[in-house]
CSV table of C-alpha atoms and ligand atoms in Angstrom, one decimal:
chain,number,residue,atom,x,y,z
H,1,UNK,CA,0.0,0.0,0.0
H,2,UNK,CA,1.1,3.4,-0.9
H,3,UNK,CA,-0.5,6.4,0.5
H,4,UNK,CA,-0.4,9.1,-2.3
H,5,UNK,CA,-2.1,12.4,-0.2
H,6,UNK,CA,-3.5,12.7,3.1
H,7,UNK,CA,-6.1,15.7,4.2
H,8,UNK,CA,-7.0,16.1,7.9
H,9,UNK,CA,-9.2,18.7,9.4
H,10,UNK,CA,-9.7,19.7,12.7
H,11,UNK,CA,-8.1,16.7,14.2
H,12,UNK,CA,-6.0,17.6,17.9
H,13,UNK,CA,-3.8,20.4,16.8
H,14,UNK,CA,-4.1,20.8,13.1
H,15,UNK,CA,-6.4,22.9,11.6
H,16,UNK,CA,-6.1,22.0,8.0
H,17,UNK,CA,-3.7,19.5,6.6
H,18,UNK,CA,-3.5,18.7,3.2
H,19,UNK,CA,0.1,16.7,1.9
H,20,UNK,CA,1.0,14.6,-1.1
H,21,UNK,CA,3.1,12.3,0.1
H,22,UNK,CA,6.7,10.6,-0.9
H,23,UNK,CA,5.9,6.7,-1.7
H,24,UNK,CA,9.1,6.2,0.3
H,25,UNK,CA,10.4,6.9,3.5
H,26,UNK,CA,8.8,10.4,5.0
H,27,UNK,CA,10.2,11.8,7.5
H,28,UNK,CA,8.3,14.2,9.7
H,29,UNK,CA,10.6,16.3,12.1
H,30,UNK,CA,9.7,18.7,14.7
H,31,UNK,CA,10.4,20.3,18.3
H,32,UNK,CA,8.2,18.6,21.2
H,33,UNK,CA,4.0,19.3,21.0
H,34,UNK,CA,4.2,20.3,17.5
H,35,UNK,CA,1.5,17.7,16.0
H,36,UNK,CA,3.8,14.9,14.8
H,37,UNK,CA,2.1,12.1,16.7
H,38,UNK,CA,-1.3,13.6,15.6
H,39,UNK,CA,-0.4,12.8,12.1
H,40,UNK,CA,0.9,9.4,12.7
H,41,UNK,CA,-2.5,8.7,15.1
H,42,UNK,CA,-4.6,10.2,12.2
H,43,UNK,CA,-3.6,7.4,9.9
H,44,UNK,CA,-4.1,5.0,12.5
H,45,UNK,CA,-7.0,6.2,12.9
H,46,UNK,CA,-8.7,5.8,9.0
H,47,UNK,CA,-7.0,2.5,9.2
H,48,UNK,CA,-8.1,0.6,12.5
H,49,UNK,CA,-11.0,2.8,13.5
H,50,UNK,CA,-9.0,3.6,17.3
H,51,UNK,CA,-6.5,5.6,18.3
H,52,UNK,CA,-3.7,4.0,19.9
H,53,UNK,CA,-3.6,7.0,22.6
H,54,UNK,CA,-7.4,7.3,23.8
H,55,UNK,CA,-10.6,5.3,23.7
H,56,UNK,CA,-12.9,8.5,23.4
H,57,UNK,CA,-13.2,9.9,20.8
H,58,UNK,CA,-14.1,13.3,21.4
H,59,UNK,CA,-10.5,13.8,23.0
H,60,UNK,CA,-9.5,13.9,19.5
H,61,UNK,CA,-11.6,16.6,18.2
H,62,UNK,CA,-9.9,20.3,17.8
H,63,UNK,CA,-10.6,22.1,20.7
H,64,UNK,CA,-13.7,24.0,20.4
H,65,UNK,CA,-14.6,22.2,17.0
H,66,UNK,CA,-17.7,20.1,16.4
H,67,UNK,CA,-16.3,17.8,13.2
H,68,UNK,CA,-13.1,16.4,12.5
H,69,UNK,CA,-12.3,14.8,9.0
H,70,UNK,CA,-9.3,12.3,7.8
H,71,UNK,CA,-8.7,11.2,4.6
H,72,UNK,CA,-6.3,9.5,2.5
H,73,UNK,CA,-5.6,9.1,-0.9
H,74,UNK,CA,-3.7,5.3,-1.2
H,75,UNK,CA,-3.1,2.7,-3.8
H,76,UNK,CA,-2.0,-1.2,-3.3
H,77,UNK,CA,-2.9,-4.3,-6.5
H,78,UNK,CA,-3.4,-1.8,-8.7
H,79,UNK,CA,-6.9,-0.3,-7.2
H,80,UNK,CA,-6.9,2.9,-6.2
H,81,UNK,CA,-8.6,4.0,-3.1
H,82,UNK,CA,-10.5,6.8,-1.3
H,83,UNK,CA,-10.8,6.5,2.6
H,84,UNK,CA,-12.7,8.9,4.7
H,85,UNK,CA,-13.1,9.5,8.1
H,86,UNK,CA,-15.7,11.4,9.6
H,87,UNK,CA,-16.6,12.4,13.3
H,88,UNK,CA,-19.2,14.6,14.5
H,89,UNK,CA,-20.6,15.2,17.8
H,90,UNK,CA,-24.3,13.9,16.7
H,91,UNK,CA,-23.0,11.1,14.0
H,92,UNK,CA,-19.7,9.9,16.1
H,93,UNK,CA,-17.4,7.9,13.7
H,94,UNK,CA,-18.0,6.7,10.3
H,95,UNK,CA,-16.1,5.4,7.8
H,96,UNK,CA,-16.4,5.5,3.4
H,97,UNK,CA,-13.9,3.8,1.1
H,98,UNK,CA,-14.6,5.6,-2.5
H,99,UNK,CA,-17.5,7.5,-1.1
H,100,UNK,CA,-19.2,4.2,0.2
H,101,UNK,CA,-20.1,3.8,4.0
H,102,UNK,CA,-18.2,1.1,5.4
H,103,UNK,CA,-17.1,-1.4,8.4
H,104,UNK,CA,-14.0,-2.4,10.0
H,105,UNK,CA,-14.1,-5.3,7.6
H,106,UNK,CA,-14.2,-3.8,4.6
H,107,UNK,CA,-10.8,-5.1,2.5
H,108,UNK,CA,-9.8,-1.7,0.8
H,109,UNK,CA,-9.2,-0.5,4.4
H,110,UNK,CA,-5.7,1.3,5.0
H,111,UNK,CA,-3.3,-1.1,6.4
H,112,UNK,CA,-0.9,0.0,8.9
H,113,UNK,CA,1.6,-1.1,11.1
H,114,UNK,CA,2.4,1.2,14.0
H,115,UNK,CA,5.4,1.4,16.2
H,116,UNK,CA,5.2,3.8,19.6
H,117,UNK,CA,7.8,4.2,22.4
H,118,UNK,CA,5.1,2.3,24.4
H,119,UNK,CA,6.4,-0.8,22.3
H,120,UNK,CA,8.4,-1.3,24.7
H,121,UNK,CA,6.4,-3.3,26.7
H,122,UNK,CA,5.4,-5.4,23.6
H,123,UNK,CA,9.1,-6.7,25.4
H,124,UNK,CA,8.9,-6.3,28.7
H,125,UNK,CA,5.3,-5.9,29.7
H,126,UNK,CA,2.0,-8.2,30.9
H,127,UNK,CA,1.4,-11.2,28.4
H,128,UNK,CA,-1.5,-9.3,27.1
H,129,UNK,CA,0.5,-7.1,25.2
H,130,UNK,CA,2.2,-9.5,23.3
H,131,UNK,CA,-1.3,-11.1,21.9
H,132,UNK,CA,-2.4,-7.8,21.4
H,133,UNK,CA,0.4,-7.4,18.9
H,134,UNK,CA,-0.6,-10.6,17.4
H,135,UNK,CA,-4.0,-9.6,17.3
H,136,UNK,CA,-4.5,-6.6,16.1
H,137,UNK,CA,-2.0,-8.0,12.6
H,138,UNK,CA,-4.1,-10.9,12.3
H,139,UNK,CA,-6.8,-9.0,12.1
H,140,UNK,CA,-5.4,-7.0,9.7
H,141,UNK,CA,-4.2,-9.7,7.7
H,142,UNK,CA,-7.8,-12.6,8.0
H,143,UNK,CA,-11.6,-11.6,8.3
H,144,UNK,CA,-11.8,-14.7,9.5
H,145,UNK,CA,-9.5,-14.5,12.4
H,146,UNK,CA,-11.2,-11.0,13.1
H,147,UNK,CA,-14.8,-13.1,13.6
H,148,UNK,CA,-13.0,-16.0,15.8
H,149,UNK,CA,-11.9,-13.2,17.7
H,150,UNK,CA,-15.2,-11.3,18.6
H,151,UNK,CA,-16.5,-14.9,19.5
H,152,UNK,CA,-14.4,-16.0,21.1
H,153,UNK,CA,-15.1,-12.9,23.3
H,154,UNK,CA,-18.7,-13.7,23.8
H,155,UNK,CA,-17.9,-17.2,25.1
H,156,UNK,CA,-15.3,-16.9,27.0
H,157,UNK,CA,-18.0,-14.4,28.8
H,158,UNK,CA,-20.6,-17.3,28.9
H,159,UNK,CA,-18.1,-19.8,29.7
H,160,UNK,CA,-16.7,-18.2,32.8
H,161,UNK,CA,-20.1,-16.8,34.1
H,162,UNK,CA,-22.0,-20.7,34.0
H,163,UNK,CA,-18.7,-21.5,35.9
H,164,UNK,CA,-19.4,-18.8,38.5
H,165,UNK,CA,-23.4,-20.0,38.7
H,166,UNK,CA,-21.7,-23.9,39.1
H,167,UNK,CA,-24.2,-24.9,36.0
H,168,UNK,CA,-21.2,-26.8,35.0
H,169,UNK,CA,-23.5,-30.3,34.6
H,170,UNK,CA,-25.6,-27.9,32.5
H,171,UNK,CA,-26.4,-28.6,28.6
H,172,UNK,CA,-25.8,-25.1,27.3
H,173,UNK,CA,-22.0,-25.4,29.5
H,174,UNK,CA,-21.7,-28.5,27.6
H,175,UNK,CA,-22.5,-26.5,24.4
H,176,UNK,CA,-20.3,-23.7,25.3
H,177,UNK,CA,-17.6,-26.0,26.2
H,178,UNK,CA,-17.6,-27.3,22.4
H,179,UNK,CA,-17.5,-23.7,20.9
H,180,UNK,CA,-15.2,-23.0,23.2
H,181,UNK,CA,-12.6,-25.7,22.2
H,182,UNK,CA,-13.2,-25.3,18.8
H,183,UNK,CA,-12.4,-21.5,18.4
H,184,UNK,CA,-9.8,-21.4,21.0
H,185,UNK,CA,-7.8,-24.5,18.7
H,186,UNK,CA,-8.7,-21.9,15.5
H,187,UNK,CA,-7.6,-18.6,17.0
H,188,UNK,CA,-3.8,-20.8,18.5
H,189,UNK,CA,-3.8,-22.4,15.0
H,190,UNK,CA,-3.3,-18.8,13.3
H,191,UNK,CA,-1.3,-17.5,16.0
H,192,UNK,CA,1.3,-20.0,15.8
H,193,UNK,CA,1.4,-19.8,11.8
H,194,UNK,CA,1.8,-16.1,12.1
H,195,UNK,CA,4.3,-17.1,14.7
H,196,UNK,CA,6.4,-19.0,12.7
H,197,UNK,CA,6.7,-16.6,9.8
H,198,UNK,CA,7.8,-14.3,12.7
H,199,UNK,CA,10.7,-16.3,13.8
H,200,UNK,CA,12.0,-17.0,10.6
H,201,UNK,CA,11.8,-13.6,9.3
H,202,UNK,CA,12.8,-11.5,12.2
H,203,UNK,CA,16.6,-12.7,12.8
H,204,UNK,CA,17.4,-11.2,9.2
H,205,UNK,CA,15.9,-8.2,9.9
H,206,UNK,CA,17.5,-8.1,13.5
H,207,UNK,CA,21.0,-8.4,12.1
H,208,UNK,CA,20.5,-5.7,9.5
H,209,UNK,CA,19.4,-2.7,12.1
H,210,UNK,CA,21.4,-4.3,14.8
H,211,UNK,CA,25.4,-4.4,14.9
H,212,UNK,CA,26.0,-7.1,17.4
H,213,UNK,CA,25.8,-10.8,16.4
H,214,UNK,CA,22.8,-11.6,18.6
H,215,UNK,CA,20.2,-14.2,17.8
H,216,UNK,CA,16.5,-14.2,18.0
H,217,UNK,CA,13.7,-16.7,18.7
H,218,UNK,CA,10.0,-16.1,18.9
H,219,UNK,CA,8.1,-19.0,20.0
H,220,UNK,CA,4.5,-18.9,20.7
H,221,UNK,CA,3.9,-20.9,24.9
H,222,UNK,CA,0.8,-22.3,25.2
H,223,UNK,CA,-1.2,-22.2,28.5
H,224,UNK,CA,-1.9,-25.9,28.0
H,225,UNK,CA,0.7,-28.9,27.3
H,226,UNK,CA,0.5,-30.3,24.0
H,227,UNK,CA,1.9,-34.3,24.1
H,228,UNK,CA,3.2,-34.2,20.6
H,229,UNK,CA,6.0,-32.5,18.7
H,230,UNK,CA,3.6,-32.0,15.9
H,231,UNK,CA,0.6,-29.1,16.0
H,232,UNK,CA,-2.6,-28.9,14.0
H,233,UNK,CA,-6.7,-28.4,14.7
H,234,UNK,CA,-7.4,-32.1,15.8
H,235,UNK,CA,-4.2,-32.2,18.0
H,236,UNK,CA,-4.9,-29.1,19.7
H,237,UNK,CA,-8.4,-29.9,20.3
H,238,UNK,CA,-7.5,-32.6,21.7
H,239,UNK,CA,-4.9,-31.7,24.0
H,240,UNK,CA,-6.9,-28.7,25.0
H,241,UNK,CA,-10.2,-31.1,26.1
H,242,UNK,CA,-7.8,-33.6,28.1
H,243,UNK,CA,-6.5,-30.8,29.8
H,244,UNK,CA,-10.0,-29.2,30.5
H,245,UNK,CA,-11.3,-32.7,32.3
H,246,UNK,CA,-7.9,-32.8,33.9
H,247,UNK,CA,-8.6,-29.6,35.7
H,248,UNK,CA,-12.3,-29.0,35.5
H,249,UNK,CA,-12.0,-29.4,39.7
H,250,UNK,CA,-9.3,-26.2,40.0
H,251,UNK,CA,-12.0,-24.4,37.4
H,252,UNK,CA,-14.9,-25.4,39.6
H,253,UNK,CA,-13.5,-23.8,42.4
H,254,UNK,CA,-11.8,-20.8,40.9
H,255,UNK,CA,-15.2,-20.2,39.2
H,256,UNK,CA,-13.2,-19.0,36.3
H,257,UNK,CA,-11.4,-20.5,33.2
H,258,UNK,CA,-8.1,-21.2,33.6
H,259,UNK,CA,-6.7,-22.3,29.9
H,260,UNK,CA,-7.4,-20.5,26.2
H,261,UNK,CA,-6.0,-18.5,24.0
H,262,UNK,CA,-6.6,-15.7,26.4
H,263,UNK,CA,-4.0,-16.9,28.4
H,264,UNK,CA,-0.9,-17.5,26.1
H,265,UNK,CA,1.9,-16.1,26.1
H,266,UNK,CA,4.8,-15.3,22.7
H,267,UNK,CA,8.2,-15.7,24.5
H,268,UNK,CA,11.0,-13.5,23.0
H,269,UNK,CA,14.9,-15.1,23.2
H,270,UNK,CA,17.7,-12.9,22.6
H,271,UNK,CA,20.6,-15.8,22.6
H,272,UNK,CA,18.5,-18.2,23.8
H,273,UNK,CA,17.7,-15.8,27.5
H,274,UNK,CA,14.1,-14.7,27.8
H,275,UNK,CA,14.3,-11.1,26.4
H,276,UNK,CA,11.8,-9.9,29.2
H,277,UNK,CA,13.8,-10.5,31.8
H,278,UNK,CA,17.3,-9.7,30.4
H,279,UNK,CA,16.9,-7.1,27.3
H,280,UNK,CA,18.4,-3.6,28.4
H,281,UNK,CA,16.4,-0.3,27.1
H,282,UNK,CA,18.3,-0.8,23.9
H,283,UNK,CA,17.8,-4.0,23.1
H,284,UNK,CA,14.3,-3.6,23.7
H,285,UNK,CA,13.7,-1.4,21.5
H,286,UNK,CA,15.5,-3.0,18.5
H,287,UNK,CA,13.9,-6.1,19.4
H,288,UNK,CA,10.6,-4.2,19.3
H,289,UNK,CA,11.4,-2.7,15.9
H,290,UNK,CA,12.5,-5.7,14.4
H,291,UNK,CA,9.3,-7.6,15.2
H,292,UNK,CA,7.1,-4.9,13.8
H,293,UNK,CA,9.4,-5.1,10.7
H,294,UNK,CA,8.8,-8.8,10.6
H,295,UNK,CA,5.2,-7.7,11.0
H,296,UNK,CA,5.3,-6.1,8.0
H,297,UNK,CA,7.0,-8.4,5.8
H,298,UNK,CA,4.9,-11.6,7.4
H,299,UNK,CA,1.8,-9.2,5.9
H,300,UNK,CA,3.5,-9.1,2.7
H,301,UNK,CA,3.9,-13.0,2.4
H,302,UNK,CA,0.5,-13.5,3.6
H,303,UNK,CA,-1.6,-10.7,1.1
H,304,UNK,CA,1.1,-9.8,-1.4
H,305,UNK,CA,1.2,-6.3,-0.3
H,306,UNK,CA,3.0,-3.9,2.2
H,307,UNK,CA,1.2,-2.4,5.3
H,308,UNK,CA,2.2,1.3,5.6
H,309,UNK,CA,4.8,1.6,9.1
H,310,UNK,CA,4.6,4.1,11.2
H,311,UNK,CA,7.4,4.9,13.5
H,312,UNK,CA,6.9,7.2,16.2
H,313,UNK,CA,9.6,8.7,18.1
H,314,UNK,CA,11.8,4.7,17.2
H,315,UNK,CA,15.2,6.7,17.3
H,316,UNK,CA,15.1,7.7,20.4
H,317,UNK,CA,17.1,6.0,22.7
H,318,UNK,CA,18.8,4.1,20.0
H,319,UNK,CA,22.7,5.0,20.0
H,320,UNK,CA,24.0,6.6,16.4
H,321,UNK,CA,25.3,3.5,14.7
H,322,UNK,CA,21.6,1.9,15.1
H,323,UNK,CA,19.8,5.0,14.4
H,324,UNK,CA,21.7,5.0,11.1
H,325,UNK,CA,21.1,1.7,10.4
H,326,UNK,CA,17.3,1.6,11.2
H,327,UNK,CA,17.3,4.7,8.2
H,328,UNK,CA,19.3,3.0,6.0
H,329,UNK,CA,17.3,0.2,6.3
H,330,UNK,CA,13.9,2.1,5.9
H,331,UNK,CA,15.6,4.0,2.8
H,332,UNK,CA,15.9,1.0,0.8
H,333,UNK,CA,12.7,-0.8,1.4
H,334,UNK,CA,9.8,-1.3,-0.6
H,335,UNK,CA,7.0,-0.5,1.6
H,336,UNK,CA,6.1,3.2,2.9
H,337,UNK,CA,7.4,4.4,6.0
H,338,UNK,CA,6.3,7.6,7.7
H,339,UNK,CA,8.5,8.1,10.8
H,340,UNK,CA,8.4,10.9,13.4
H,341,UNK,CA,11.4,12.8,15.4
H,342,UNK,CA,12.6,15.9,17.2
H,343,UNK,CA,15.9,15.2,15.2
H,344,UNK,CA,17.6,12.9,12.5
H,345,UNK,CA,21.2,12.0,12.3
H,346,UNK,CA,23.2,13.8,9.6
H,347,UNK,CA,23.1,10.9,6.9
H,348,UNK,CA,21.8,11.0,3.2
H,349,UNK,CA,18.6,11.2,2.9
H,350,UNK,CA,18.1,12.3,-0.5
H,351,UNK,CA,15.8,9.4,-0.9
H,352,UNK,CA,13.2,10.2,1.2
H,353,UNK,CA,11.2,13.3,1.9
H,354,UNK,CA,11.6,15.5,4.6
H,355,UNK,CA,8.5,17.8,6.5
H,356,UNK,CA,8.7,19.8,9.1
H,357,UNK,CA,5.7,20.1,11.6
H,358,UNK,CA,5.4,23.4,13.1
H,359,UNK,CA,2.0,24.1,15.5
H,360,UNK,CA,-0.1,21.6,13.6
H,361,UNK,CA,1.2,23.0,10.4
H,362,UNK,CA,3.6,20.7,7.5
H,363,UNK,CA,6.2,21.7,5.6
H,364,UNK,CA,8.0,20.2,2.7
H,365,UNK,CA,11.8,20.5,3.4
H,366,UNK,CA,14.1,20.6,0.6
H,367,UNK,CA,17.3,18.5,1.0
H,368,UNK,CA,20.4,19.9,2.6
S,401,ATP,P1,6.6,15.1,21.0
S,401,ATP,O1,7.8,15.4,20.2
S,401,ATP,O2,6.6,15.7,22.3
S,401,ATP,O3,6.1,13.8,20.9
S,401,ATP,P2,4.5,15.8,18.9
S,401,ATP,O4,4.9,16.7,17.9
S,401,ATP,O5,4.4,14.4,18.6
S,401,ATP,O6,5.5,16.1,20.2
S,401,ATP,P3,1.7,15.7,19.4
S,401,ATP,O7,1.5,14.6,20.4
S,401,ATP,O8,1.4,15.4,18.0
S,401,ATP,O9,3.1,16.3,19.5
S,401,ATP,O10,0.7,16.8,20.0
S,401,ATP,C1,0.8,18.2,19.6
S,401,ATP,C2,-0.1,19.1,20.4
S,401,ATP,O11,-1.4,18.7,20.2
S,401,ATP,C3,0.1,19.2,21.9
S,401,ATP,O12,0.5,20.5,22.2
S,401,ATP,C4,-1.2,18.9,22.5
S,401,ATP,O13,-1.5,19.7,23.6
S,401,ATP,C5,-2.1,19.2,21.3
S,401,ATP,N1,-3.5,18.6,21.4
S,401,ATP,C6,-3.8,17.4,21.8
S,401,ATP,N2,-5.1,17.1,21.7
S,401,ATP,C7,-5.6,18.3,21.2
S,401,ATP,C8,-7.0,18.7,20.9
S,401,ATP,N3,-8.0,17.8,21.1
S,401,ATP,N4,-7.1,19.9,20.4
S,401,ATP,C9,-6.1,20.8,20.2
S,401,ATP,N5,-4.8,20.5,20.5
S,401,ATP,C10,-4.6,19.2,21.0
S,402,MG,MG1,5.1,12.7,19.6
């Protein structure tokens, strides 16, 4: 996907926004509070229908404003597409690819892939973060896995609340319990596909933006055993009921369910150590950056296109040397980057197009 112009109107600081933009690498450079986040968080925006800084909506609306309006101009397969965003007070949110209202599922949708300097806990943080970051590209990537998703939601819900009223001898628990097995074996199948491509792609990527010879290994842990070195639907299913009459007394009296998808974990080695526990700030991060690269390319070997990445803020924190390399490495790929900071190292950059945000205002910048 390459995003061609983006108008935005009214949205946090910028009054009026309207940009062609470089198919390449764009960099957007600015002193603190100056509306570069807001343009990254736009795009999010049109693409996943969230922000990735507030639930409510109305915190994104221009002070004193009563619309706000995003839109982007993009292009992937040869179709070329229109995507709109529009917020009101009265209406709320909706959503129009070539002038047509739309849902989340929609497949014209902009694709993105975000990186934030709250990535750092896709590292180091709660478990939950690391599914989320599985998730929300799976999503992306499978309608399907979106629907398994939303349902397995609901009966998760139904599932743990017959638990809490002890109608466990119940036909509708047995009838949940099926579901329940059934999506949860779906939703790990995906997971550990998407996994996989992970793992193989991101040690390439790591050794390219990185300088030291480290290794990487993303493997997805399961919060159930599975008996056999081999993994597919029937096997997990299987595995995943044993376990369930194995400890249906411990759910009984927890009340609660204690296995799922909802519940795994995607362990992260850095030379064979548990990156969570040993990673410094550093590390982190370029761990973090190279997953969300793998991210990208994993989408590209899955829908034979590019997601559009946007970095927020990635270079700080990183010394020189990886700064450089991180740029280099976004100069010569084929997808579109749009990347945020308060300053870039001095390196060529001929190849990509500068902008400088000034009070929710863009500039073009002509090469130095
Ligand atoms: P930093 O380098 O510190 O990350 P930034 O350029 O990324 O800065 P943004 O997060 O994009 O800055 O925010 C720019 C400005 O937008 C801030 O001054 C903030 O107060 C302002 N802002 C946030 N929400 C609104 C809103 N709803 N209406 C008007 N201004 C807002
Ligand atoms: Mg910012």
């Amino acid at each position: 996907m390459r995003v061609e112009n983006i108008i935005i109107r009214n949205f946090r600081n910028i009054e009026i926004l309207n940009q062609e933009i470089f198919p390449g690498l764009n960099i957007f450079i600015g002193e603190n509070a100056q509306g570069k986040t807001n343009i990254l968080e736009a795009l999010y925006l049109l693409a996943s229908g969230t922000s990735f800084r507030t639930n409510i909506d109305f915190q994104l609306l221009k002070f004193d404003e009563s619309a706000f309006y995003i839109k982007a101009r993009y292009s992937y397969n040869d179709r070329a597409i229109n995507a709109e965003l529009k917020y009101d007070l009265k209406r709320k949110k909706n959503v129009f690819i070539n002038s047509k209202r739309t849902g989340q599922s929609n497949i014209d949708r902009l694709r993105v892939v975000l990186f934030t300097p709250d990535d750092l806990y896709l590292i180091k943080g709660s478990p939950s973060k690391r599914r989320n970051f599985i998730d929300f590209s799976l999503k992306q990537i499978s309608q399907e896995y979106r629907y398994l998703i939303e349902n397995y939601s609901k009966i998760i819900k139904k599932r743990n609340l017959l638990l809490k009223k002890e109608q466990t001898n119940t036909k509708s628990f047995k009838l949940v319990e099926e579901i329940f097995i059934e999506t949860s074996a779906r939703i790990i199948l995906d997971r550990i596909n998407l996994v996989n491509i992970l793992d193989e792609t991101t040690n390439a990527i790591f050794k390219e933006i990185n300088y030291s010879p480290s290794k990487l290994k993303i493997r997805y842990a399961l919060s159930f055993p599975v008996d056999s070195g081999k993994i597919n639907l029937d096997i997990l299913k299987n595995c995943l009921f044993k376990h369930i009459k194995n400890n249906s007394d411990n759910e009984k009296t927890r009340k609660k369910s204690l296995v799922g998808p909802h519940l795994d974990d995607i362990n992260i080695y850095q030379d064979e150590k548990l990156a969570r526990q040993y990673a410094s700030q550093g590390q982190q991060r370029t761990i973090a950056v190279s997953l969300k690269l793998a991210e990208i390319i994993a989408f590209k070997k899955i829908k034979n296109y590019y997601p559009v990445f946007l970095l927020d803020e990635v270079l700080a924190e990183l010394d020189e040397s990886k700064k450089i390399k991180l740029l280099n490495y976004l100069l010569g790929a084929d997808f579109q980057s749009f990347l945020t900071a308060v300053k870039i190292p001095g390196i060529d950059t001929t190849n990509a197009a500068r902008f400088l945000v000034e009070n929710g205002c863009l500039k073009r910048k002509e090469q130095t």
